[in-house]
Amino acid sequence: MTFESTSRFSVDEVNGLKVSEVASRSGVPASTVRFYDSEGLLPARRSSSGYRLFDDDAVDRLNFIGTAKSLGLPLPEIRRLLDPWEHGLCSDVQGELAPLLERHLADTEERIAQLRDFAGRLQRAQQQLAAIDRDGPCDPSCAFLGQDHPTAPNLMALPLASTNDGPAIVCTLDGSERTERADRWRAALTAVTGRVAIPDGVRLTFDPARAHVGELAELAAAESGCCSFFDLSLHFGDPPTMEVRAPADALVLVHELFGEPDA
């Protein structure tokens, strides 16, 4: 007597980890696992049913990527490290990683020095503001709070801040997180077919065949959470569109991240 298997799973699906399994074991969101696959950092094969399938070393690879991210390395640099990490000796990884860490340390120390200078300016502004005891309107010296010589302009560039009653133009992500977020937007925006100027922003139109609306919705929600000055509206039409707005003094950030309107 002959029996036929009624299993719904092929052999390749049994011998591999699905996205949900990798996410569960590593603690990395499933959307990030898929993103790393699309960027070539966490390669997967496809089952006969179309599922992404990962080898058992995917979790170790994710841990290595997470460590590199925590050191402030952007994805292109992490991609360079993965080949010696997987196929070479530890000394090969050290040879690639050491100069990257040295450069990032120098950049970090420079940013720390800039922040200390800015903190000093804020302290001077506090002291100068406390010394002003007037009932009348501000005189021209009020325009130079925080400077060593309030009678002369200081051209030091300041962090962006809202000039109206809207939200402050700040981002709560650190350097490596901002780089990864920009990389994810860059990948998602490859499906854009047109950009049109709208008041305070830009409207993006996506190719329905290439746009992943779930990824766009997740990115839009995450962006609103860390950069509250962005106003993002996603419209699930045919074709999908997304409108991005920001205060006038942050419009340059809209264009940098999402692209300028078509001429």
PDB file of N, CA and C in Angstrom, residues 73-168:
ATOM      1  N   LEU A  73      28.295  52.699  13.290  1.00  0.00           N
ATOM      2  CA  LEU A  73      28.675  52.430  11.910  1.00  0.00           C
ATOM      3  C   LEU A  73      27.438  52.442  11.010  1.00  0.00           C
ATOM      4  N   PRO A  74      27.477  53.118   9.872  1.00  0.00           N
ATOM      5  CA  PRO A  74      26.353  53.095   8.930  1.00  0.00           C
ATOM      6  C   PRO A  74      26.335  51.780   8.159  1.00  0.00           C
ATOM      7  N   LEU A  75      25.252  51.535   7.470  1.00  0.00           N
ATOM      8  CA  LEU A  75      25.089  50.249   6.781  1.00  0.00           C
ATOM      9  C   LEU A  75      26.168  49.969   5.741  1.00  0.00           C
ATOM     10  N   PRO A  76      26.625  50.949   4.929  1.00  0.00           N
ATOM     11  CA  PRO A  76      27.686  50.622   3.965  1.00  0.00           C
ATOM     12  C   PRO A  76      28.953  50.102   4.639  1.00  0.00           C
ATOM     13  N   GLU A  77      29.314  50.654   5.794  1.00  0.00           N
ATOM     14  CA  GLU A  77      30.501  50.182   6.498  1.00  0.00           C
ATOM     15  C   GLU A  77      30.264  48.806   7.111  1.00  0.00           C
ATOM     16  N   ILE A  78      29.055  48.577   7.616  1.00  0.00           N
ATOM     17  CA  ILE A  78      28.729  47.256   8.171  1.00  0.00           C
ATOM     18  C   ILE A  78      28.797  46.207   7.067  1.00  0.00           C
ATOM     19  N   ARG A  79      28.324  46.565   5.879  1.00  0.00           N
ATOM     20  CA  ARG A  79      28.344  45.624   4.748  1.00  0.00           C
ATOM     21  C   ARG A  79      29.789  45.206   4.434  1.00  0.00           C
ATOM     22  N   ARG A  80      30.718  46.150   4.529  1.00  0.00           N
ATOM     23  CA  ARG A  80      32.130  45.840   4.281  1.00  0.00           C
ATOM     24  C   ARG A  80      32.692  44.864   5.307  1.00  0.00           C
ATOM     25  N   LEU A  81      32.202  44.933   6.527  1.00  0.00           N
ATOM     26  CA  LEU A  81      32.715  44.084   7.601  1.00  0.00           C
ATOM     27  C   LEU A  81      32.167  42.669   7.553  1.00  0.00           C
ATOM     28  N   LEU A  82      31.017  42.489   6.946  1.00  0.00           N
ATOM     29  CA  LEU A  82      30.348  41.187   7.019  1.00  0.00           C
ATOM     30  C   LEU A  82      31.101  40.092   6.269  1.00  0.00           C
ATOM     31  N   ASP A  83      31.765  40.433   5.174  1.00  0.00           N
ATOM     32  CA  ASP A  83      32.479  39.402   4.423  1.00  0.00           C
ATOM     33  C   ASP A  83      33.653  38.829   5.229  1.00  0.00           C
ATOM     34  N   PRO A  84      34.558  39.660   5.790  1.00  0.00           N
ATOM     35  CA  PRO A  84      35.613  39.071   6.625  1.00  0.00           C
ATOM     36  C   PRO A  84      35.072  38.422   7.894  1.00  0.00           C
ATOM     37  N   TRP A  85      33.960  38.952   8.426  1.00  0.00           N
ATOM     38  CA  TRP A  85      33.379  38.330   9.615  1.00  0.00           C
ATOM     39  C   TRP A  85      32.907  36.913   9.304  1.00  0.00           C
ATOM     40  N   GLU A  86      32.336  36.719   8.129  1.00  0.00           N
ATOM     41  CA  GLU A  86      31.779  35.416   7.779  1.00  0.00           C
ATOM     42  C   GLU A  86      32.831  34.457   7.233  1.00  0.00           C
ATOM     43  N   HIS A  87      33.767  34.956   6.447  1.00  0.00           N
ATOM     44  CA  HIS A  87      34.673  34.064   5.727  1.00  0.00           C
ATOM     45  C   HIS A  87      36.137  34.177   6.167  1.00  0.00           C
ATOM     46  N   GLY A  88      36.499  35.248   6.878  1.00  0.00           N
ATOM     47  CA  GLY A  88      37.897  35.455   7.217  1.00  0.00           C
ATOM     48  C   GLY A  88      38.220  35.138   8.659  1.00  0.00           C
ATOM     49  N   LEU A  89      39.412  35.583   9.061  1.00  0.00           N
ATOM     50  CA  LEU A  89      39.864  35.419  10.426  1.00  0.00           C
ATOM     51  C   LEU A  89      39.473  36.646  11.252  1.00  0.00           C
ATOM     52  N   CYS A  90      39.559  36.495  12.557  1.00  0.00           N
ATOM     53  CA  CYS A  90      39.248  37.629  13.435  1.00  0.00           C
ATOM     54  C   CYS A  90      40.171  38.802  13.124  1.00  0.00           C
ATOM     55  N   SER A  91      41.434  38.503  12.761  1.00  0.00           N
ATOM     56  CA  SER A  91      42.375  39.574  12.437  1.00  0.00           C
ATOM     57  C   SER A  91      41.917  40.362  11.214  1.00  0.00           C
ATOM     58  N   ASP A  92      41.217  39.694  10.283  1.00  0.00           N
ATOM     59  CA  ASP A  92      40.706  40.394   9.105  1.00  0.00           C
ATOM     60  C   ASP A  92      39.631  41.404   9.508  1.00  0.00           C
ATOM     61  N   VAL A  93      38.756  40.981  10.424  1.00  0.00           N
ATOM     62  CA  VAL A  93      37.722  41.899  10.922  1.00  0.00           C
ATOM     63  C   VAL A  93      38.373  43.063  11.659  1.00  0.00           C
ATOM     64  N   GLN A  94      39.377  42.755  12.486  1.00  0.00           N
ATOM     65  CA  GLN A  94      40.065  43.811  13.222  1.00  0.00           C
ATOM     66  C   GLN A  94      40.708  44.812  12.277  1.00  0.00           C
ATOM     67  N   GLY A  95      41.322  44.304  11.200  1.00  0.00           N
ATOM     68  CA  GLY A  95      41.968  45.192  10.248  1.00  0.00           C
ATOM     69  C   GLY A  95      41.003  46.145   9.571  1.00  0.00           C
ATOM     70  N   GLU A  96      39.769  45.679   9.323  1.00  0.00           N
ATOM     71  CA  GLU A  96      38.748  46.539   8.713  1.00  0.00           C
ATOM     72  C   GLU A  96      38.118  47.471   9.737  1.00  0.00           C
ATOM     73  N   LEU A  97      37.903  46.960  10.952  1.00  0.00           N
ATOM     74  CA  LEU A  97      37.131  47.698  11.951  1.00  0.00           C
ATOM     75  C   LEU A  97      37.942  48.786  12.639  1.00  0.00           C
ATOM     76  N   ALA A  98      39.229  48.525  12.905  1.00  0.00           N
ATOM     77  CA  ALA A  98      40.033  49.471  13.683  1.00  0.00           C
ATOM     78  C   ALA A  98      40.049  50.876  13.082  1.00  0.00           C
ATOM     79  N   PRO A  99      40.335  51.064  11.775  1.00  0.00           N
ATOM     80  CA  PRO A  99      40.340  52.435  11.235  1.00  0.00           C
ATOM     81  C   PRO A  99      38.951  53.087  11.234  1.00  0.00           C
ATOM     82  N   LEU A 100      37.903  52.266  11.097  1.00  0.00           N
ATOM     83  CA  LEU A 100      36.550  52.830  11.155  1.00  0.00           C
ATOM     84  C   LEU A 100      36.264  53.386  12.540  1.00  0.00           C
ATOM     85  N   LEU A 101      36.630  52.625  13.571  1.00  0.00           N
ATOM     86  CA  LEU A 101      36.406  53.094  14.942  1.00  0.00           C
ATOM     87  C   LEU A 101      37.225  54.341  15.233  1.00  0.00           C
ATOM     88  N   GLU A 102      38.449  54.376  14.719  1.00  0.00           N
ATOM     89  CA  GLU A 102      39.302  55.549  14.951  1.00  0.00           C
ATOM     90  C   GLU A 102      38.682  56.800  14.344  1.00  0.00           C
ATOM     91  N   ARG A 103      38.150  56.655  13.130  1.00  0.00           N
ATOM     92  CA  ARG A 103      37.540  57.813  12.470  1.00  0.00           C
ATOM     93  C   ARG A 103      36.266  58.246  13.185  1.00  0.00           C
ATOM     94  N   HIS A 104      35.436  57.282  13.592  1.00  0.00           N
ATOM     95  CA  HIS A 104      34.192  57.629  14.276  1.00  0.00           C
ATOM     96  C   HIS A 104      34.473  58.234  15.651  1.00  0.00           C
ATOM     97  N   LEU A 105      35.539  57.774  16.304  1.00  0.00           N
ATOM     98  CA  LEU A 105      35.906  58.364  17.595  1.00  0.00           C
ATOM     99  C   LEU A 105      36.314  59.815  17.416  1.00  0.00           C
ATOM    100  N   ALA A 106      37.093  60.092  16.369  1.00  0.00           N
ATOM    101  CA  ALA A 106      37.499  61.478  16.115  1.00  0.00           C
ATOM    102  C   ALA A 106      36.289  62.351  15.817  1.00  0.00           C
ATOM    103  N   ASP A 107      35.355  61.832  15.014  1.00  0.00           N
ATOM    104  CA  ASP A 107      34.133  62.597  14.711  1.00  0.00           C
ATOM    105  C   ASP A 107      33.320  62.856  15.974  1.00  0.00           C
ATOM    106  N   THR A 108      33.224  61.834  16.834  1.00  0.00           N
ATOM    107  CA  THR A 108      32.449  61.979  18.070  1.00  0.00           C
ATOM    108  C   THR A 108      33.070  63.016  18.992  1.00  0.00           C
ATOM    109  N   GLU A 109      34.410  62.992  19.115  1.00  0.00           N
ATOM    110  CA  GLU A 109      35.080  63.968  19.971  1.00  0.00           C
ATOM    111  C   GLU A 109      34.886  65.388  19.433  1.00  0.00           C
ATOM    112  N   GLU A 110      34.862  65.515  18.099  1.00  0.00           N
ATOM    113  CA  GLU A 110      34.619  66.832  17.515  1.00  0.00           C
ATOM    114  C   GLU A 110      33.201  67.309  17.820  1.00  0.00           C
ATOM    115  N   ARG A 111      32.226  66.393  17.729  1.00  0.00           N
ATOM    116  CA  ARG A 111      30.843  66.777  18.039  1.00  0.00           C
ATOM    117  C   ARG A 111      30.698  67.131  19.521  1.00  0.00           C
ATOM    118  N   ILE A 112      31.408  66.388  20.391  1.00  0.00           N
ATOM    119  CA  ILE A 112      31.360  66.705  21.822  1.00  0.00           C
ATOM    120  C   ILE A 112      31.885  68.118  22.067  1.00  0.00           C
ATOM    121  N   ALA A 113      32.994  68.469  21.384  1.00  0.00           N
ATOM    122  CA  ALA A 113      33.557  69.814  21.546  1.00  0.00           C
ATOM    123  C   ALA A 113      32.556  70.872  21.070  1.00  0.00           C
ATOM    124  N   GLN A 114      31.871  70.586  19.953  1.00  0.00           N
ATOM    125  CA  GLN A 114      30.877  71.533  19.452  1.00  0.00           C
ATOM    126  C   GLN A 114      29.716  71.680  20.424  1.00  0.00           C
ATOM    127  N   LEU A 115      29.275  70.565  21.020  1.00  0.00           N
ATOM    128  CA  LEU A 115      28.185  70.634  21.986  1.00  0.00           C
ATOM    129  C   LEU A 115      28.596  71.394  23.240  1.00  0.00           C
ATOM    130  N   ARG A 116      29.850  71.214  23.660  1.00  0.00           N
ATOM    131  CA  ARG A 116      30.326  71.972  24.823  1.00  0.00           C
ATOM    132  C   ARG A 116      30.329  73.466  24.519  1.00  0.00           C
ATOM    133  N   ASP A 117      30.766  73.833  23.322  1.00  0.00           N
ATOM    134  CA  ASP A 117      30.730  75.245  22.933  1.00  0.00           C
ATOM    135  C   ASP A 117      29.298  75.771  22.949  1.00  0.00           C
ATOM    136  N   PHE A 118      28.372  74.958  22.436  1.00  0.00           N
ATOM    137  CA  PHE A 118      26.979  75.382  22.396  1.00  0.00           C
ATOM    138  C   PHE A 118      26.399  75.482  23.803  1.00  0.00           C
ATOM    139  N   ALA A 119      26.770  74.531  24.688  1.00  0.00           N
ATOM    140  CA  ALA A 119      26.313  74.610  26.079  1.00  0.00           C
ATOM    141  C   ALA A 119      26.827  75.882  26.737  1.00  0.00           C
ATOM    142  N   GLY A 120      28.069  76.255  26.417  1.00  0.00           N
ATOM    143  CA  GLY A 120      28.608  77.502  26.960  1.00  0.00           C
ATOM    144  C   GLY A 120      27.831  78.707  26.481  1.00  0.00           C
ATOM    145  N   ARG A 121      27.410  78.681  25.227  1.00  0.00           N
ATOM    146  CA  ARG A 121      26.617  79.798  24.704  1.00  0.00           C
ATOM    147  C   ARG A 121      25.269  79.874  25.409  1.00  0.00           C
ATOM    148  N   LEU A 122      24.637  78.712  25.656  1.00  0.00           N
ATOM    149  CA  LEU A 122      23.357  78.718  26.366  1.00  0.00           C
ATOM    150  C   LEU A 122      23.514  79.277  27.773  1.00  0.00           C
ATOM    151  N   GLN A 123      24.609  78.922  28.448  1.00  0.00           N
ATOM    152  CA  GLN A 123      24.847  79.437  29.800  1.00  0.00           C
ATOM    153  C   GLN A 123      25.054  80.949  29.784  1.00  0.00           C
ATOM    154  N   ARG A 124      25.817  81.444  28.787  1.00  0.00           N
ATOM    155  CA  ARG A 124      26.012  82.898  28.686  1.00  0.00           C
ATOM    156  C   ARG A 124      24.693  83.595  28.416  1.00  0.00           C
ATOM    157  N   ALA A 125      23.845  82.969  27.566  1.00  0.00           N
ATOM    158  CA  ALA A 125      22.544  83.570  27.268  1.00  0.00           C
ATOM    159  C   ALA A 125      21.693  83.643  28.526  1.00  0.00           C
ATOM    160  N   GLN A 126      21.730  82.595  29.352  1.00  0.00           N
ATOM    161  CA  GLN A 126      20.983  82.606  30.615  1.00  0.00           C
ATOM    162  C   GLN A 126      21.443  83.751  31.500  1.00  0.00           C
ATOM    163  N   GLN A 127      22.750  83.891  31.632  1.00  0.00           N
ATOM    164  CA  GLN A 127      23.302  84.935  32.497  1.00  0.00           C
ATOM    165  C   GLN A 127      22.945  86.329  31.971  1.00  0.00           C
ATOM    166  N   GLN A 128      23.084  86.533  30.650  1.00  0.00           N
ATOM    167  CA  GLN A 128      22.767  87.831  30.070  1.00  0.00           C
ATOM    168  C   GLN A 128      21.281  88.146  30.190  1.00  0.00           C
ATOM    169  N   LEU A 129      20.454  87.117  30.017  1.00  0.00           N
ATOM    170  CA  LEU A 129      19.013  87.328  30.125  1.00  0.00           C
ATOM    171  C   LEU A 129      18.630  87.707  31.551  1.00  0.00           C
ATOM    172  N   ALA A 130      19.277  87.047  32.540  1.00  0.00           N
ATOM    173  CA  ALA A 130      18.970  87.348  33.943  1.00  0.00           C
ATOM    174  C   ALA A 130      19.392  88.762  34.325  1.00  0.00           C
ATOM    175  N   ALA A 131      20.415  89.282  33.610  1.00  0.00           N
ATOM    176  CA  ALA A 131      20.918  90.620  33.947  1.00  0.00           C
ATOM    177  C   ALA A 131      20.047  91.734  33.371  1.00  0.00           C
ATOM    178  N   ILE A 132      19.158  91.390  32.435  1.00  0.00           N
ATOM    179  CA  ILE A 132      18.302  92.402  31.816  1.00  0.00           C
ATOM    180  C   ILE A 132      17.104  92.659  32.727  1.00  0.00           C
ATOM    181  N   ASP A 133      16.959  93.880  33.160  1.00  0.00           N
ATOM    182  CA  ASP A 133      15.851  94.241  34.056  1.00  0.00           C
ATOM    183  C   ASP A 133      15.182  95.477  33.484  1.00  0.00           C
ATOM    184  N   ARG A 134      14.377  95.262  32.466  1.00  0.00           N
ATOM    185  CA  ARG A 134      13.753  96.388  31.780  1.00  0.00           C
ATOM    186  C   ARG A 134      12.276  96.093  31.574  1.00  0.00           C
ATOM    187  N   ASP A 135      11.484  97.160  31.641  1.00  0.00           N
ATOM    188  CA  ASP A 135      10.057  97.018  31.374  1.00  0.00           C
ATOM    189  C   ASP A 135       9.715  97.345  29.928  1.00  0.00           C
ATOM    190  N   GLY A 136      10.622  97.987  29.221  1.00  0.00           N
ATOM    191  CA  GLY A 136      10.362  98.407  27.853  1.00  0.00           C
ATOM    192  C   GLY A 136      10.681  97.306  26.859  1.00  0.00           C
ATOM    193  N   PRO A 137      10.582  97.625  25.581  1.00  0.00           N
ATOM    194  CA  PRO A 137      10.881  96.645  24.538  1.00  0.00           C
ATOM    195  C   PRO A 137      12.362  96.305  24.516  1.00  0.00           C
ATOM    196  N   CYS A 138      12.689  95.150  23.910  1.00  0.00           N
ATOM    197  CA  CYS A 138      14.085  94.735  23.808  1.00  0.00           C
ATOM    198  C   CYS A 138      14.855  95.709  22.926  1.00  0.00           C
ATOM    199  N   ASP A 139      16.113  95.985  23.319  1.00  0.00           N
ATOM    200  CA  ASP A 139      16.977  96.779  22.450  1.00  0.00           C
ATOM    201  C   ASP A 139      17.796  95.823  21.590  1.00  0.00           C
ATOM    202  N   PRO A 140      18.618  96.300  20.663  1.00  0.00           N
ATOM    203  CA  PRO A 140      19.346  95.417  19.745  1.00  0.00           C
ATOM    204  C   PRO A 140      20.215  94.376  20.424  1.00  0.00           C
ATOM    205  N   SER A 141      20.644  94.600  21.665  1.00  0.00           N
ATOM    206  CA  SER A 141      21.511  93.624  22.319  1.00  0.00           C
ATOM    207  C   SER A 141      20.800  92.302  22.561  1.00  0.00           C
ATOM    208  N   CYS A 142      19.460  92.317  22.605  1.00  0.00           N
ATOM    209  CA  CYS A 142      18.721  91.077  22.818  1.00  0.00           C
ATOM    210  C   CYS A 142      18.919  90.090  21.661  1.00  0.00           C
ATOM    211  N   ALA A 143      19.272  90.625  20.499  1.00  0.00           N
ATOM    212  CA  ALA A 143      19.461  89.754  19.340  1.00  0.00           C
ATOM    213  C   ALA A 143      20.750  88.964  19.410  1.00  0.00           C
ATOM    214  N   PHE A 144      21.633  89.288  20.366  1.00  0.00           N
ATOM    215  CA  PHE A 144      22.940  88.640  20.421  1.00  0.00           C
ATOM    216  C   PHE A 144      23.158  87.912  21.742  1.00  0.00           C
ATOM    217  N   LEU A 145      22.074  87.406  22.327  1.00  0.00           N
ATOM    218  CA  LEU A 145      22.205  86.662  23.579  1.00  0.00           C
ATOM    219  C   LEU A 145      23.111  85.446  23.385  1.00  0.00           C
ATOM    220  N   GLY A 146      23.974  85.234  24.352  1.00  0.00           N
ATOM    221  CA  GLY A 146      24.840  84.063  24.327  1.00  0.00           C
ATOM    222  C   GLY A 146      26.181  84.289  23.698  1.00  0.00           C
ATOM    223  N   GLN A 147      26.404  85.437  23.063  1.00  0.00           N
ATOM    224  CA  GLN A 147      27.677  85.688  22.410  1.00  0.00           C
ATOM    225  C   GLN A 147      28.644  86.346  23.384  1.00  0.00           C
ATOM    226  N   ASP A 148      29.940  86.133  23.108  1.00  0.00           N
ATOM    227  CA  ASP A 148      30.964  86.715  23.985  1.00  0.00           C
ATOM    228  C   ASP A 148      30.907  88.233  23.958  1.00  0.00           C
ATOM    229  N   HIS A 149      30.598  88.805  22.788  1.00  0.00           N
ATOM    230  CA  HIS A 149      30.544  90.261  22.629  1.00  0.00           C
ATOM    231  C   HIS A 149      29.182  90.613  22.045  1.00  0.00           C
ATOM    232  N   PRO A 150      28.199  90.858  22.908  1.00  0.00           N
ATOM    233  CA  PRO A 150      26.815  91.051  22.446  1.00  0.00           C
ATOM    234  C   PRO A 150      26.642  92.176  21.444  1.00  0.00           C
ATOM    235  N   THR A 151      27.609  93.077  21.276  1.00  0.00           N
ATOM    236  CA  THR A 151      27.437  94.194  20.347  1.00  0.00           C
ATOM    237  C   THR A 151      27.771  93.810  18.919  1.00  0.00           C
ATOM    238  N   ALA A 152      28.338  92.624  18.699  1.00  0.00           N
ATOM    239  CA  ALA A 152      28.722  92.215  17.344  1.00  0.00           C
ATOM    240  C   ALA A 152      28.090  90.882  17.023  1.00  0.00           C
ATOM    241  N   PRO A 153      27.638  90.690  15.781  1.00  0.00           N
ATOM    242  CA  PRO A 153      27.018  89.415  15.423  1.00  0.00           C
ATOM    243  C   PRO A 153      28.005  88.269  15.500  1.00  0.00           C
ATOM    244  N   ASN A 154      27.505  87.099  15.802  1.00  0.00           N
ATOM    245  CA  ASN A 154      28.287  85.865  15.816  1.00  0.00           C
ATOM    246  C   ASN A 154      27.663  84.939  14.783  1.00  0.00           C
ATOM    247  N   LEU A 155      28.443  84.467  13.838  1.00  0.00           N
ATOM    248  CA  LEU A 155      27.912  83.682  12.741  1.00  0.00           C
ATOM    249  C   LEU A 155      27.946  82.187  13.024  1.00  0.00           C
ATOM    250  N   MET A 156      28.148  81.810  14.287  1.00  0.00           N
ATOM    251  CA  MET A 156      28.177  80.388  14.600  1.00  0.00           C
ATOM    252  C   MET A 156      26.840  79.752  14.262  1.00  0.00           C
ATOM    253  N   ALA A 157      26.879  78.626  13.547  1.00  0.00           N
ATOM    254  CA  ALA A 157      25.648  77.938  13.160  1.00  0.00           C
ATOM    255  C   ALA A 157      25.031  77.271  14.377  1.00  0.00           C
ATOM    256  N   LEU A 158      23.727  77.410  14.522  1.00  0.00           N
ATOM    257  CA  LEU A 158      23.003  76.833  15.648  1.00  0.00           C
ATOM    258  C   LEU A 158      22.185  75.645  15.176  1.00  0.00           C
ATOM    259  N   PRO A 159      21.850  74.715  16.087  1.00  0.00           N
ATOM    260  CA  PRO A 159      20.950  73.630  15.710  1.00  0.00           C
ATOM    261  C   PRO A 159      19.606  74.200  15.276  1.00  0.00           C
ATOM    262  N   LEU A 160      18.971  73.545  14.318  1.00  0.00           N
ATOM    263  CA  LEU A 160      17.657  74.008  13.868  1.00  0.00           C
ATOM    264  C   LEU A 160      16.662  74.018  15.012  1.00  0.00           C
ATOM    265  N   ALA A 161      15.877  75.054  15.105  1.00  0.00           N
ATOM    266  CA  ALA A 161      14.808  75.124  16.108  1.00  0.00           C
ATOM    267  C   ALA A 161      13.653  75.902  15.507  1.00  0.00           C
ATOM    268  N   SER A 162      12.467  75.576  15.909  1.00  0.00           N
ATOM    269  CA  SER A 162      11.297  76.226  15.341  1.00  0.00           C
ATOM    270  C   SER A 162      11.295  77.706  15.673  1.00  0.00           C
ATOM    271  N   THR A 163      10.929  78.515  14.692  1.00  0.00           N
ATOM    272  CA  THR A 163      10.853  79.951  14.921  1.00  0.00           C
ATOM    273  C   THR A 163       9.421  80.399  15.184  1.00  0.00           C
ATOM    274  N   ASN A 164       8.511  79.437  15.342  1.00  0.00           N
ATOM    275  CA  ASN A 164       7.126  79.802  15.620  1.00  0.00           C
ATOM    276  C   ASN A 164       6.654  78.974  16.798  1.00  0.00           C
ATOM    277  N   ASP A 165       5.347  78.854  16.934  1.00  0.00           N
ATOM    278  CA  ASP A 165       4.803  78.110  18.066  1.00  0.00           C
ATOM    279  C   ASP A 165       4.661  76.628  17.772  1.00  0.00           C
ATOM    280  N   GLY A 166       5.170  76.163  16.635  1.00  0.00           N
ATOM    281  CA  GLY A 166       5.087  74.757  16.275  1.00  0.00           C
ATOM    282  C   GLY A 166       6.109  73.926  17.022  1.00  0.00           C
ATOM    283  N   PRO A 167       6.202  72.640  16.682  1.00  0.00           N
ATOM    284  CA  PRO A 167       7.132  71.756  17.382  1.00  0.00           C
ATOM    285  C   PRO A 167       8.575  72.115  17.090  1.00  0.00           C
ATOM    286  N   ALA A 168       9.450  71.856  18.037  1.00  0.00           N
ATOM    287  CA  ALA A 168      10.875  72.090  17.832  1.00  0.00           C
ATOM    288  C   ALA A 168      11.378  71.159  16.736  1.00  0.00           C
TER     289      ALA A 168
END
